[in-house]
Coordinates of C-alpha atoms and ligand atoms in Angstrom, one line a residue:
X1493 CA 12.3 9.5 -10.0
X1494 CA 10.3 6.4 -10.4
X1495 CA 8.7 4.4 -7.2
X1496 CA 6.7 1.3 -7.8
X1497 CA 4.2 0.0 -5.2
X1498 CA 2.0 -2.7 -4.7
X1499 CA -1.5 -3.5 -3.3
X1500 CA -2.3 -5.3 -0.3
X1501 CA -0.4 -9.1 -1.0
X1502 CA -2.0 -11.4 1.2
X1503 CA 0.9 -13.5 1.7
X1504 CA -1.3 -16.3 3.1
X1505 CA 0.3 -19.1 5.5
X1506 CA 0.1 -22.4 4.3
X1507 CA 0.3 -24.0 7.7
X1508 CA -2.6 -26.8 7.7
X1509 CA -3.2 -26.4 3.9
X1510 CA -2.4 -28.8 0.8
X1511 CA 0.3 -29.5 -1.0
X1512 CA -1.6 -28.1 -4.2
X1513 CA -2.2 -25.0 -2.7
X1514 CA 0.9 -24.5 -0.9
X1515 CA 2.9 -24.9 -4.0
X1516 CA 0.7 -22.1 -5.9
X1517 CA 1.6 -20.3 -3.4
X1518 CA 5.1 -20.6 -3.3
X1519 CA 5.3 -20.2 -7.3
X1520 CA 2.1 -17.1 -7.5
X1521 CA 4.8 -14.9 -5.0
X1522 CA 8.2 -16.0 -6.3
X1523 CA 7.3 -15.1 -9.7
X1524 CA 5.1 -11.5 -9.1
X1525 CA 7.7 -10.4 -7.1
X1526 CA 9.8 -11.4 -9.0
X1527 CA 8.6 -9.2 -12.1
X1528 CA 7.8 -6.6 -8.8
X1529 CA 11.3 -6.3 -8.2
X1530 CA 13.1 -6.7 -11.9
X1531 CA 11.1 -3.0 -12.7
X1532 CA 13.7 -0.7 -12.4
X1533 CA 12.6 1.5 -9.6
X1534 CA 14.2 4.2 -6.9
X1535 CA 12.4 2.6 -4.7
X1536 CA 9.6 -0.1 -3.7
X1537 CA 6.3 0.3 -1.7
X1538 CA 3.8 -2.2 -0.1
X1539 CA 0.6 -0.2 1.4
X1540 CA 0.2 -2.7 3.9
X1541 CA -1.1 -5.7 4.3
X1542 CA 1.7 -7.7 2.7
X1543 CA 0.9 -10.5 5.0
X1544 CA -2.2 -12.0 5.6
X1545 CA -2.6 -12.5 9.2
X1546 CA 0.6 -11.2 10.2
X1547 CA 2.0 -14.6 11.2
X1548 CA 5.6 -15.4 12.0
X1549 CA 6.2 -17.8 9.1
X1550 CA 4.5 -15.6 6.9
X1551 CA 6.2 -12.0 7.7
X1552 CA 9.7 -14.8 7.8
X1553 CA 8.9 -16.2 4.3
X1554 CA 7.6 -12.9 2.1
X1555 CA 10.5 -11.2 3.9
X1556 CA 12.5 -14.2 2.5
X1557 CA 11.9 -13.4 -0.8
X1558 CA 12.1 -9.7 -0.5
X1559 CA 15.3 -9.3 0.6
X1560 CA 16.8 -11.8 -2.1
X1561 CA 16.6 -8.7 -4.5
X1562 CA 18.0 -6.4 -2.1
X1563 CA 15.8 -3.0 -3.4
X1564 CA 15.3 -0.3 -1.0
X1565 CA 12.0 -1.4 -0.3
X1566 CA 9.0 0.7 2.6
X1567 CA 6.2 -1.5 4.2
X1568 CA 3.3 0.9 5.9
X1569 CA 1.7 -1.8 7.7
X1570 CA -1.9 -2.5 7.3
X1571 CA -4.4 -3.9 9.8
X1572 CA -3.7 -7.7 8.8
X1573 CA 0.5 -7.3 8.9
X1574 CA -0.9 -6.4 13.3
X1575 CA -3.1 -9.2 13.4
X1576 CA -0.5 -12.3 14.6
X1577 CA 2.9 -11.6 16.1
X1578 CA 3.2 -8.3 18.5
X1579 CA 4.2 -5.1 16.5
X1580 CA 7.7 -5.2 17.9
X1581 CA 7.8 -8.8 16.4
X1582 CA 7.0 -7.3 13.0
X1583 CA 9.1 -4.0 13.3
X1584 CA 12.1 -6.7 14.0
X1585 CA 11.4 -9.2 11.6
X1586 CA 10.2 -6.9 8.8
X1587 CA 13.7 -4.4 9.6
X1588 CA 11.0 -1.6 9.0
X1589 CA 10.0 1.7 10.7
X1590 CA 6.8 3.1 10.9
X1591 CA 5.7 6.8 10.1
X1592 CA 9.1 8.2 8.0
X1593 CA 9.5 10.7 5.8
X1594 CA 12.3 10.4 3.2
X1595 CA 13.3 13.6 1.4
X1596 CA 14.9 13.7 -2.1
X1597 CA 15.6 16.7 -4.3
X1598 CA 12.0 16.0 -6.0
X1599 CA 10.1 14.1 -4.1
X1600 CA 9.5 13.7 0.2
X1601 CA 8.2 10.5 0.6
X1602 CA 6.5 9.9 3.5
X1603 CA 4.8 6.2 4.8
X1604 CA 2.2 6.7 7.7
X1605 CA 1.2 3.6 10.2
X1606 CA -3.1 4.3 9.6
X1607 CA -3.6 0.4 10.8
X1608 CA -4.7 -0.5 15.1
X1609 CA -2.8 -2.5 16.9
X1610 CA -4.1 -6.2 17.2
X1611 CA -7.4 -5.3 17.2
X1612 CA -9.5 -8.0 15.8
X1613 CA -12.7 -6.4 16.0
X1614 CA -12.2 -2.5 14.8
X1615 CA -10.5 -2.6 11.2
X1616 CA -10.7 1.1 10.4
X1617 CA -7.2 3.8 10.4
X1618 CA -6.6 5.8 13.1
X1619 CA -4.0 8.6 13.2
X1620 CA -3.3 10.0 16.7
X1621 CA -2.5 13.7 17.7
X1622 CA 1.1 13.1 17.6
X1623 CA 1.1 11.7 13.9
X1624 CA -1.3 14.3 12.8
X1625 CA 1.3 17.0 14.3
X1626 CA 4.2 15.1 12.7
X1627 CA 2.2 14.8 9.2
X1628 CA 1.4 18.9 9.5
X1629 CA 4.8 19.5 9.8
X1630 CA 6.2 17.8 7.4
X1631 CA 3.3 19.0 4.9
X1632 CA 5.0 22.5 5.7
X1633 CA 8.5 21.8 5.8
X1634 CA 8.0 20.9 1.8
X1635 CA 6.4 23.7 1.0
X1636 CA 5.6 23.8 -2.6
X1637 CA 7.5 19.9 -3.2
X1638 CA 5.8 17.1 -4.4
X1639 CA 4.3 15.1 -1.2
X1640 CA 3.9 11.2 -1.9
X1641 CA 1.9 9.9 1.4
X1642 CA 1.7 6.0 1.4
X1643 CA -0.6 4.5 4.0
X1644 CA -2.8 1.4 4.0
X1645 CA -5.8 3.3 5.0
X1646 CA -7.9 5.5 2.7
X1647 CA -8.6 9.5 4.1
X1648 CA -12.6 9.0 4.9
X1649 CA -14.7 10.0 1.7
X1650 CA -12.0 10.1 -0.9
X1651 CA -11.3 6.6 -3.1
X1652 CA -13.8 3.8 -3.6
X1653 CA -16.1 3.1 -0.1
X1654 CA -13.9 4.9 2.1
X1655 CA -16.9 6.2 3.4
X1656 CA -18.4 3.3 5.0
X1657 CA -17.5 1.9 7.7
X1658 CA -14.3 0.6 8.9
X1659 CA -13.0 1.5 5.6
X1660 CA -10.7 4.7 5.7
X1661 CA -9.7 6.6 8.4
X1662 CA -12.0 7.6 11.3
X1663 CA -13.8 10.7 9.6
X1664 CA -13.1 12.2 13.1
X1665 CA -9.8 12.1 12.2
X1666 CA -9.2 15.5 10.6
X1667 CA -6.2 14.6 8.4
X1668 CA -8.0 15.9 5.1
X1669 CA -7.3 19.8 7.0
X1670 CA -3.7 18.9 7.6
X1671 CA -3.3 17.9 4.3
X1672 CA -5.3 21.3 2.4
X1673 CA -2.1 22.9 4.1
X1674 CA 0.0 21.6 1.7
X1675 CA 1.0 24.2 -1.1
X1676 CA 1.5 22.1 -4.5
X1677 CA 0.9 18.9 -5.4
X1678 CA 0.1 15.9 -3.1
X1679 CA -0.5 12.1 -3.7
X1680 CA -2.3 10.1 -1.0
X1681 CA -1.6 5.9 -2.2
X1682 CA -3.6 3.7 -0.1
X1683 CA -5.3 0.1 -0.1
X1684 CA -7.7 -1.6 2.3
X1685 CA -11.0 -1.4 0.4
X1686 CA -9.1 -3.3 -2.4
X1687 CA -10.7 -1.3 -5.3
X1688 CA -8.8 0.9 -8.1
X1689 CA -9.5 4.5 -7.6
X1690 CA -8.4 7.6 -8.4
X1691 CA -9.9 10.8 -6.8
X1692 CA -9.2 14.2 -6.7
X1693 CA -9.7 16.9 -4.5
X1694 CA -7.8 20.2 -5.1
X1695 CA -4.1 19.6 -5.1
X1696 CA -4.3 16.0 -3.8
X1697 CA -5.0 13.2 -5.7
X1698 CA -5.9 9.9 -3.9
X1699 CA -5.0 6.5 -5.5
X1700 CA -6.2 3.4 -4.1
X1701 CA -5.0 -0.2 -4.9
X1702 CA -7.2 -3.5 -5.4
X1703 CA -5.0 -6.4 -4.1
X1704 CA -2.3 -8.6 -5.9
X1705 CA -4.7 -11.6 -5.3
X1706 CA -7.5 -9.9 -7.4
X1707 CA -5.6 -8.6 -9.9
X1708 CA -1.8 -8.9 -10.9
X1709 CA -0.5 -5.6 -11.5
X1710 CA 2.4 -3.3 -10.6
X1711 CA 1.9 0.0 -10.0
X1712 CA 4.5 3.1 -11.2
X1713 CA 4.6 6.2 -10.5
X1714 CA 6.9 8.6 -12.5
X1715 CA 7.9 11.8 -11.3
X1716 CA 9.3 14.7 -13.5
X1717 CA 9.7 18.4 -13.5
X1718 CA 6.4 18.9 -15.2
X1719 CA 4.1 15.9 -14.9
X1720 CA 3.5 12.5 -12.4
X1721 CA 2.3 9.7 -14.1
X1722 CA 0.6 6.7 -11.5
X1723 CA 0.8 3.7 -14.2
X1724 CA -0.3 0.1 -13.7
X1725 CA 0.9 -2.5 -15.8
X1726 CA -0.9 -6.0 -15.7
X1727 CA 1.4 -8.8 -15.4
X1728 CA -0.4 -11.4 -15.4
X1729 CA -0.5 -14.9 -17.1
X1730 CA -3.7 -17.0 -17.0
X1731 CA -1.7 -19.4 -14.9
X1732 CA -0.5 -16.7 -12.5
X1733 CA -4.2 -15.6 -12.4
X1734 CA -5.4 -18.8 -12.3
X1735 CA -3.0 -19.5 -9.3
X1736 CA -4.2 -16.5 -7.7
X1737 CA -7.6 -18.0 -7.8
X1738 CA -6.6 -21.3 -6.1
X1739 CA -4.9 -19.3 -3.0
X1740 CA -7.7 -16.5 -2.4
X1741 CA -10.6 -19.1 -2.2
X1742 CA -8.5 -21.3 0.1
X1743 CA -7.2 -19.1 2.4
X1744 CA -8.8 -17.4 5.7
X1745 CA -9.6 -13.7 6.4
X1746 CA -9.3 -12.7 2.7
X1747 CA -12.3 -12.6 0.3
X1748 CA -11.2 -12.8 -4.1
X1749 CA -13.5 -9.5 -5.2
X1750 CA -15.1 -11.4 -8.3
X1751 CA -15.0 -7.5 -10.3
X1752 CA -10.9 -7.7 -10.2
X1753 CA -9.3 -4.9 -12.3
X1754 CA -10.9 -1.4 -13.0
X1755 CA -11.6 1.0 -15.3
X1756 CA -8.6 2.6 -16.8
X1757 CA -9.6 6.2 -15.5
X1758 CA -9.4 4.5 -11.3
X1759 CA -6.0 3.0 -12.6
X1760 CA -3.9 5.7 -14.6
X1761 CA -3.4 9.0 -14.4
X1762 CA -1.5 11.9 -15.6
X1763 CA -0.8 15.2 -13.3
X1764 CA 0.3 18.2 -14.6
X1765 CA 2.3 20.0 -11.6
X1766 CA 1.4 22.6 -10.5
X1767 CA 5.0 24.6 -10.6
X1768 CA 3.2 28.3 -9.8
X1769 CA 1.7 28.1 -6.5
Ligands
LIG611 FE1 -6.3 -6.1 2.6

């Protein structure tokens, strides 16, 4: 089993800008989603914030491109996809459900909606009661199975600066309890703080992503019966990167991170599973 993901995309409007910058944008996300898409995959993950402002032409046009490959591909919306158009408007235009679980004979993968609703001022997760009942249930109906949890919003105090705030999950939230429930292995893959990390605590290991704009690479994970490697190849080109560099410092509500790419050790990882719990 092999899923690739992504970090958050940014898929910035163009509405207002340049030529020059519109048609780096057009070329940056045609071609890394384009290499995104040609990795052979089961399937294909964004962790939210695959637009920038959750605009109408943007969900439209990255949803364009998307569905020219025609991959079975999960978006777990992140605070900026709930910025612009209502949530209805993305649920319809994006085709995509919120808070599913998907179960295969190695894997249940499960995509949880962390991100508020249009609200412009708090930009931290929240997970209600009913989630957090959903989440425990599912954590026990897998039993010893490999859990893959994709959500845009780091568990509080787990990868890099989810413990200040507005970035992870309200520590209120007690979804690090739900999850210690979980006999075997566990994966957490989030975004938001748009760092690479990779922490572990017990029999979860949390993986966060920096964003596409930051640093062009695709992340793979690879599941077998004794190990799960999380990979992430860089793809890019200096004129991809320098592309990149054009659209981040142009746009609104996005800020480049000048460190980019991290250490190997907060980008790869092998996990031996755990087949005796
Ligand atoms: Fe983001």
């Amino acid at each position: 089993m092999r899923i690739a993901f992504i970090g958050d995309l940014h898929y910035p409007s163009m509405i207002g800008k340049n030529e020059k910058v519109k048609e780096a944008r057009d070329a940056f996300y045609a071609k890394f989603l384009h290499t995104f898409f040609e990795i052979e995959a089961d399937y294909y993950v964004s962790i939210g914030d695959l637009t920038n402002f959750g605009r109408e032409d943007e969900l439209r046009e990255v949803y364009e491109i998307i569905r020219k490959y025609d991959k079975p591909f999960i978006h777990t919306f992140g605070n900026h996809d709930l910025y612009g158009v209502s949530r209805d408007e993305v649920l319809n235009i994006s085709n995509s459900e919120q808070n599913i679980s998907i179960a295969t004979d190695e894997v249940n993968i499960i995509s949880l909606e962390t991100a508020r609703d249009h609200d412009h001022e708090d930009y931290s997760g929240y997970v209600n009661d009913k989630q957090l009942q959903w989440l425990e249930a599912e954590i026990a109906e897998s039993e010893d199975k490999l859990v893959i949890i994709f959500a845009h919003h780091p568990v509080y105090d787990t990868t890099a600066n989810s413990n200040f705030p507005y970035l992870s999950i309200q520590p209120e939230v007690p979804i690090l309890d739900v999850l210690r429930k979980k006999k075997g292995n566990g994966i957490y893959i989030n975004g938001h703080n748009h760092k690479d990390s990779i922490e572990t605590i017990d029999n979860w290991t949390f993986v966060q992503a920096n964003a596409v704009l930051d640093d062009q690479s695709i992340r793979i994970l690879e599941i077998n019966d004794n190990e799960i490697s999380i990979q992430s190849p860089h793809v890019a080109s200096p004129e991809l990167r320098g592309m990149a560099q054009l659209i981040g410092s142009n746009i609104n509500h996005f800020q480049l991170n000048p460190l980019g790419m991290g250490t190997t050790p907060n980008r790869e990882k092998l996990i031996k599973r755990n087949l005796y719990v």
